mmCIF file of C-alpha atoms in Angstrom:
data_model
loop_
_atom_site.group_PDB
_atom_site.id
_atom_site.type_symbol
_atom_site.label_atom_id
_atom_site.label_comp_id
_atom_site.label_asym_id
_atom_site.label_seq_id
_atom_site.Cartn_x
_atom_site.Cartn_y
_atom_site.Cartn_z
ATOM 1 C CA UNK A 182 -20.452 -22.798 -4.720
ATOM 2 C CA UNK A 183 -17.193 -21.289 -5.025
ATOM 3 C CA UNK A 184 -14.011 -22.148 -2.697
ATOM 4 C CA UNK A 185 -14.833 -19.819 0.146
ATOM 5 C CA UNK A 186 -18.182 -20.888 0.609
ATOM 6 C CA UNK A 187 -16.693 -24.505 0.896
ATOM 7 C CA UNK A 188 -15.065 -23.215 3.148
ATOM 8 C CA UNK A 189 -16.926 -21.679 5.232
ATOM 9 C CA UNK A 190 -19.641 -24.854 5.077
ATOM 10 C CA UNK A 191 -16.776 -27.062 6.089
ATOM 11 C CA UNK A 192 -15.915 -24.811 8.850
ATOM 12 C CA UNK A 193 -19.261 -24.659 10.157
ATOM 13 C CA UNK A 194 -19.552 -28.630 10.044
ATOM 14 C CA UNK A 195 -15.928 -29.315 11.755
ATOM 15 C CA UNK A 196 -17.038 -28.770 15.096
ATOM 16 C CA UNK A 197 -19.489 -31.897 14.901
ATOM 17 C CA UNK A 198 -17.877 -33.893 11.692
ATOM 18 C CA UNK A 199 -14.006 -34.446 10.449
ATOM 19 C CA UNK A 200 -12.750 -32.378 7.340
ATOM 20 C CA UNK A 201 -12.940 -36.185 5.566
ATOM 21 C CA UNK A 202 -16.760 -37.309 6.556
ATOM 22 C CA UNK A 203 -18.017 -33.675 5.296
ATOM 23 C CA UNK A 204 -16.157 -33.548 2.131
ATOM 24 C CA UNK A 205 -17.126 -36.908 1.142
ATOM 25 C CA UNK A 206 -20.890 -36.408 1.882
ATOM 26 C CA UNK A 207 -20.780 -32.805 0.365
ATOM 27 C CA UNK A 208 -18.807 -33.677 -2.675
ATOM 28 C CA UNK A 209 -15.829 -30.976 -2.007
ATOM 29 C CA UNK A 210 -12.252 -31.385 -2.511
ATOM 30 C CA UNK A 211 -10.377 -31.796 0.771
ATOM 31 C CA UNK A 212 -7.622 -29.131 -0.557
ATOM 32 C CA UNK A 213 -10.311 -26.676 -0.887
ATOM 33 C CA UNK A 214 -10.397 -26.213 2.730
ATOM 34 C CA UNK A 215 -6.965 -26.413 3.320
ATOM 35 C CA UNK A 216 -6.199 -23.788 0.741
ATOM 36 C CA UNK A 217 -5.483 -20.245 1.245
ATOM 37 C CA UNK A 218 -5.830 -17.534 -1.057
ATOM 38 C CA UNK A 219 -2.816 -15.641 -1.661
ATOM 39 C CA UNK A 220 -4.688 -11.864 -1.610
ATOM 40 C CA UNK A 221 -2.928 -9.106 -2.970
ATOM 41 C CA UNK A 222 0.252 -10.044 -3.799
ATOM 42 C CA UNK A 223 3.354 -7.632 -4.162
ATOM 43 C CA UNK A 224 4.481 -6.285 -7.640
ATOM 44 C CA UNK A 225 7.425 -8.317 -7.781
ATOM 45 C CA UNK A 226 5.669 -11.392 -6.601
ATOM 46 C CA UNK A 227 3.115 -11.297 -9.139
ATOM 47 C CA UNK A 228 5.827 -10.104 -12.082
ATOM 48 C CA UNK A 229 7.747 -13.120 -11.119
ATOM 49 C CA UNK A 230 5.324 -15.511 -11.247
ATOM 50 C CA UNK A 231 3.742 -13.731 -14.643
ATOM 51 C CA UNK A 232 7.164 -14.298 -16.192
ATOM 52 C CA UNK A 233 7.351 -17.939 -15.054
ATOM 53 C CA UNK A 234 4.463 -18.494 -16.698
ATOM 54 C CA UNK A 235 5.144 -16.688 -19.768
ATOM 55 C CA UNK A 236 8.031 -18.647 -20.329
ATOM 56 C CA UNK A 237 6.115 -21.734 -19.390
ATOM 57 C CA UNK A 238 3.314 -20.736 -21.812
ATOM 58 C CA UNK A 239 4.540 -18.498 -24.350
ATOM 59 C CA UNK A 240 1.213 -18.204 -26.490
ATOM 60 C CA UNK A 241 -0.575 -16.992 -23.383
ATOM 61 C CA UNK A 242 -2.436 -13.576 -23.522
ATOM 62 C CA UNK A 243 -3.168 -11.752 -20.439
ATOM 63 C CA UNK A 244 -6.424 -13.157 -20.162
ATOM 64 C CA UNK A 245 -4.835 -16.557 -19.944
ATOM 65 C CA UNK A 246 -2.454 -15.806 -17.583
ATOM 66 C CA UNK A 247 -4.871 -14.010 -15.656
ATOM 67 C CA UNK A 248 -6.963 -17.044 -15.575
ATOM 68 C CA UNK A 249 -4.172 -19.683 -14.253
ATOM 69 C CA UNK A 250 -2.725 -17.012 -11.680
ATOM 70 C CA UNK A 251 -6.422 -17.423 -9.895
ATOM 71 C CA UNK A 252 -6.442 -20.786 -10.639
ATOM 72 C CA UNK A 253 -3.102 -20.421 -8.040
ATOM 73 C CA UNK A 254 -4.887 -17.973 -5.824
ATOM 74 C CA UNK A 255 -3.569 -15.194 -6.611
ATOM 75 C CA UNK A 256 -6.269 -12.138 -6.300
ATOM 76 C CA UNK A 257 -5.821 -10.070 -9.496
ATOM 77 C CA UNK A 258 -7.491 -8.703 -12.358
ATOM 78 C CA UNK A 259 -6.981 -8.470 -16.098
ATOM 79 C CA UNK A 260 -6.478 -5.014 -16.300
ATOM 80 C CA UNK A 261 -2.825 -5.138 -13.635
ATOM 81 C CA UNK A 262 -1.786 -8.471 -15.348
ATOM 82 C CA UNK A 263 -2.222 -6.802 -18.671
ATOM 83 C CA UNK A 264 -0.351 -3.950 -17.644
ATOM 84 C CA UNK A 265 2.690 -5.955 -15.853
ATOM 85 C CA UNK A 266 2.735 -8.098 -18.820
ATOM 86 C CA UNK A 267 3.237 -4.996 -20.805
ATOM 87 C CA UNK A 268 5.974 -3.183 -18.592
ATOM 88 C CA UNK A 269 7.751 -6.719 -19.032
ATOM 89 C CA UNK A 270 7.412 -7.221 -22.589
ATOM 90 C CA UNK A 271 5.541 -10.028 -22.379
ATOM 91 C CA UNK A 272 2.727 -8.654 -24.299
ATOM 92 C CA UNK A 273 3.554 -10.025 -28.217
ATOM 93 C CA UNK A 274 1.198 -11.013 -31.091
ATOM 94 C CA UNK A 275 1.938 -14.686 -31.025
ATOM 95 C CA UNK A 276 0.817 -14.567 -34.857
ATOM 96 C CA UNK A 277 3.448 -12.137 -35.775
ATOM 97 C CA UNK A 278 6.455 -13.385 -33.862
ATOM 98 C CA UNK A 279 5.624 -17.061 -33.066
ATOM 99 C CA UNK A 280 4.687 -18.656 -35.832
ATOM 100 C CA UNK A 281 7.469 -21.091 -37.106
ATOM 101 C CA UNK A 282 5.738 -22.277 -40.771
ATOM 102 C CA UNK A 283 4.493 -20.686 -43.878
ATOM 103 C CA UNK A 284 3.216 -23.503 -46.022
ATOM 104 C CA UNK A 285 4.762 -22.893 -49.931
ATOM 105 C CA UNK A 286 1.409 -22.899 -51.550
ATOM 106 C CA UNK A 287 0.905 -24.901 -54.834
ATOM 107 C CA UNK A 288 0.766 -28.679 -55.629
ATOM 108 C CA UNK A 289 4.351 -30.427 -54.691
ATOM 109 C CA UNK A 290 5.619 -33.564 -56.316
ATOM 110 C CA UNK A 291 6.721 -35.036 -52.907
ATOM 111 C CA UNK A 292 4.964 -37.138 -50.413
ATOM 112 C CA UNK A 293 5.211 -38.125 -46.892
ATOM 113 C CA UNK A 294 7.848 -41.355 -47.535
ATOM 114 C CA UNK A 295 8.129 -42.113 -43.618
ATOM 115 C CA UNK A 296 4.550 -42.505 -42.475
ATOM 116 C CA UNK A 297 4.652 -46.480 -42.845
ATOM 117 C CA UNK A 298 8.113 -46.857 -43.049
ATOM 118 C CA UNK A 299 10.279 -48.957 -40.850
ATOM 119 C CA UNK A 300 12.989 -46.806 -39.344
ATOM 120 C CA UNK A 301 15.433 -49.636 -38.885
ATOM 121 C CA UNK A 302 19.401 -47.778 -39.174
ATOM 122 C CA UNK A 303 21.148 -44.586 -38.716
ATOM 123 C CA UNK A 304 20.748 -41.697 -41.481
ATOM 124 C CA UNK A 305 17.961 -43.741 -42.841
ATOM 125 C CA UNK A 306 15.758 -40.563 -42.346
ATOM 126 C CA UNK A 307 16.583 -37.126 -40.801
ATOM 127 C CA UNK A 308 13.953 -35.086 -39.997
ATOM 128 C CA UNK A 309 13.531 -31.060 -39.671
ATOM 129 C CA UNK A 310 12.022 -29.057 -37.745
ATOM 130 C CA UNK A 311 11.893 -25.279 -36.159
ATOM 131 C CA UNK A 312 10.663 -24.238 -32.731
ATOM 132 C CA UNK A 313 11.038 -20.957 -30.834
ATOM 133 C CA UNK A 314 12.433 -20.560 -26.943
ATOM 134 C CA UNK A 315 11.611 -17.225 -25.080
ATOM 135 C CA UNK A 316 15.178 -15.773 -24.372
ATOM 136 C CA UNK A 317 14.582 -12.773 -21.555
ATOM 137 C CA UNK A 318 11.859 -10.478 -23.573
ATOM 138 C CA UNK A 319 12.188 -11.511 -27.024
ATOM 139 C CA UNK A 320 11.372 -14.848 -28.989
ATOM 140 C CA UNK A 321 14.200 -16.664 -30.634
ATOM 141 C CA UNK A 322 13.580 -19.431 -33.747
ATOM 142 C CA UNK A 323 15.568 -22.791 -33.352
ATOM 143 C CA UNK A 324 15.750 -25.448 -36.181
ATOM 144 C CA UNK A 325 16.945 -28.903 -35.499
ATOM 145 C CA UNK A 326 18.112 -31.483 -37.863
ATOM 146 C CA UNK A 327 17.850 -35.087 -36.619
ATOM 147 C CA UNK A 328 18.208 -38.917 -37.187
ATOM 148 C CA UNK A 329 15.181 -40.263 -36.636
ATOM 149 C CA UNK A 330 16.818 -43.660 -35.456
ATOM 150 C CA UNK A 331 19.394 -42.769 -33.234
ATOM 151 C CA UNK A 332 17.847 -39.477 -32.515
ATOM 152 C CA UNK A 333 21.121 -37.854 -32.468
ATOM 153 C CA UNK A 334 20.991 -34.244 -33.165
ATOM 154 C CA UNK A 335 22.778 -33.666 -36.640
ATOM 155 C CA UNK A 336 22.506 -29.976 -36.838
ATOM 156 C CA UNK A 337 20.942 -27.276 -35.759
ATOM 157 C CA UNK A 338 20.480 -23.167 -36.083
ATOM 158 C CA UNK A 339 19.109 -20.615 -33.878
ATOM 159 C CA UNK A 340 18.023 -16.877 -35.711
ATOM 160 C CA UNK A 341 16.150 -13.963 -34.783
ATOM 161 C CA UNK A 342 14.629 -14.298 -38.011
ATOM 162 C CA UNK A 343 12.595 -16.740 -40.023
ATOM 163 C CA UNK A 344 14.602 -17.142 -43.005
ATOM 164 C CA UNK A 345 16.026 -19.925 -44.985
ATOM 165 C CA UNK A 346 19.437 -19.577 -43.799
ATOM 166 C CA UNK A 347 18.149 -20.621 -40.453
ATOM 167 C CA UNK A 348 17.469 -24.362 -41.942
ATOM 168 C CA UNK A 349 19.979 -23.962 -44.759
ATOM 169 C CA UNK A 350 22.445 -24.015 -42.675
ATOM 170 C CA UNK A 351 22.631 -26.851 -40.349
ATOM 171 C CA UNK A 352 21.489 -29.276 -43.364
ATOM 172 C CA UNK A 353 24.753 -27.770 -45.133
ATOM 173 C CA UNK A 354 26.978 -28.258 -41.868
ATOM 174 C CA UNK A 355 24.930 -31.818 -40.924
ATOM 175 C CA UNK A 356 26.023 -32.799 -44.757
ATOM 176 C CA UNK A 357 29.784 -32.035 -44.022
ATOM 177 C CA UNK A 358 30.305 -33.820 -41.177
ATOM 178 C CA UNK A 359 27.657 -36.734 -40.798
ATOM 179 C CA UNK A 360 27.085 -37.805 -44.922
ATOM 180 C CA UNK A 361 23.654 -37.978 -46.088
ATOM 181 C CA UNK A 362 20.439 -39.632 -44.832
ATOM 182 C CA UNK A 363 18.410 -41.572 -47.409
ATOM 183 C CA UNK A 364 15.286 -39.435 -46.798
ATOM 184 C CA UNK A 365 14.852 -36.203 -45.599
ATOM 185 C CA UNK A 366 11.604 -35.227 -44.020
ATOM 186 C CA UNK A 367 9.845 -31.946 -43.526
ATOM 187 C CA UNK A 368 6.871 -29.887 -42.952
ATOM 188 C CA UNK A 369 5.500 -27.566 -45.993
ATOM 189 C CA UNK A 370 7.475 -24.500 -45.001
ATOM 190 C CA UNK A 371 8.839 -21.993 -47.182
ATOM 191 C CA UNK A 372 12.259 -22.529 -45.859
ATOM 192 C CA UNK A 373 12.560 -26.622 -46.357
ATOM 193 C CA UNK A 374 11.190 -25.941 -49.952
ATOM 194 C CA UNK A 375 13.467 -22.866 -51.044
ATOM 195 C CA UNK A 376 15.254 -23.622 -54.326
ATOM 196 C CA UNK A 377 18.596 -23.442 -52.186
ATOM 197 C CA UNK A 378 17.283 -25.960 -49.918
ATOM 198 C CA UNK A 379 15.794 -28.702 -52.456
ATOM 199 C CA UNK A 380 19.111 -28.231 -54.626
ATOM 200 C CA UNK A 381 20.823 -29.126 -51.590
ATOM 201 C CA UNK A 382 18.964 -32.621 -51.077
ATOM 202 C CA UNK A 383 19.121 -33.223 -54.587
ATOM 203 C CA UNK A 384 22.392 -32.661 -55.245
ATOM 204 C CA UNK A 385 23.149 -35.582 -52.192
ATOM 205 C CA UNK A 386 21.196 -37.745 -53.506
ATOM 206 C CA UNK A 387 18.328 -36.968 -50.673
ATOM 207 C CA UNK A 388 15.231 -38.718 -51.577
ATOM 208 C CA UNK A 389 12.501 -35.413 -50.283
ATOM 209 C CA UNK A 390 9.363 -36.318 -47.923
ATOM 210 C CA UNK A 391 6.859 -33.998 -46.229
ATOM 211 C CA UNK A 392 4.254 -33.761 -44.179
ATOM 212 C CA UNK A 393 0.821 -32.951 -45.264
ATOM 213 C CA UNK A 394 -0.775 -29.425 -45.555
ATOM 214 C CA UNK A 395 -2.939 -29.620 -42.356
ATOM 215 C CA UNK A 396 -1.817 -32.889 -40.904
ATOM 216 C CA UNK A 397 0.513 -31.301 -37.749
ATOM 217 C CA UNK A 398 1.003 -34.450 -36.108
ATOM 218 C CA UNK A 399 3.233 -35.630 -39.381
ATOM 219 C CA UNK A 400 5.390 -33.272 -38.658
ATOM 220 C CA UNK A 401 9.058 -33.334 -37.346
#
């Protein structure tokens, strides 16, 4: 039975029971009855909320978004959020422009140093990381150096582009101004195992831990 037939039972039962007694006994949600569907909303209604949601959920398809704007009551169909999403940009191939690692393939002589390890002091471990923040229509990639103790950001990048400046450089500023850590950890990515990058640890001293292949939650 979908909301508006609730509805419309509960309705018919009001006059003789409360809103309480027939939602108990019928097994509805009392909100159902009290809801109202927002039909047909204006353009810039629906564009608003579409990009509030985007930015909320920036992996969401149409489809998605379709699904959790009549979740909210809005009355609307794939084909106009598809379209909206389009005129606003919001339309991008998550797989192209979102993703954030590309594992270095081959065997690695490092292993993950921090799984059972006691973080007990300051630069005892940094950790990396990159993320990516919607900025108006376009996707930008943020990577974040930090203590894993103090959590105290040591350094950080933002880029267009997924390259290995965009972690080289806030380990090479973080190094300048805050020393070393005794460990750095990592994901697999092709920019925390460029030769520039693994140099850099090196030539500190850095002892090198990552995260397995496959194992997301041992990331930074």
């Amino acid at each position: 039975m979908n909301p508006s037939q609730q509805r419309h039972v509960v309705e018919t039962l009001r006059k003789t029971y409360s809103v309480r007694q027939i939602c108990q006994v019928l097994g509805f949600n009392k909100s159902t009855f009290y809801y109202q569907p927002k039909n047909d909303p204006s353009e810039d209604i629906l564009r608003a909320e579409i990009q509030r949601l985007a930015a909320a959920y920036p992996t969401y398809g149409y489809r998605r978004i379709t699904k959790m704007l009549l979740r909210q009551g809005y009355t609307v169909g794939y084909k106009r959020v598809a379209r909206l999403m389009k005129e606003e940009h919001l339309s991008v191939s998550v797989k192209r422009v979102c993703q954030t690692t590309r594992s270095f393939e081959g065997q690695q002589p490092w292993v993950n140093r921090v799984q059972t390890l006691e973080i007990s002091r300051e630069d005892q471990v940094w950790v990396g990381d990159i993320t990516y923040v919607r900025l108006k229509r376009r996707f930008i990639y943020v990577a974040v150096l930090m203590d894993i103790f103090t959590r105290m950001i040591k350094g950080w990048q933002v880029s267009p582009h997924l390259n290995t400046s965009l972690t080289l450089r806030p380990l090479q500023e973080a190094l300048s101004q805050s020393g070393s850590p005794e460990i750095h950890h990592s994901d697999q990515g092709v920019q925390y195992l460029s030769t520039a990058y693994i140099s850099t640890l090196k030539e500190h001293g850095i002892e090198i831990s990552l995260a397995r292949r496959g194992h997301p939650w041992e990331n930074g």
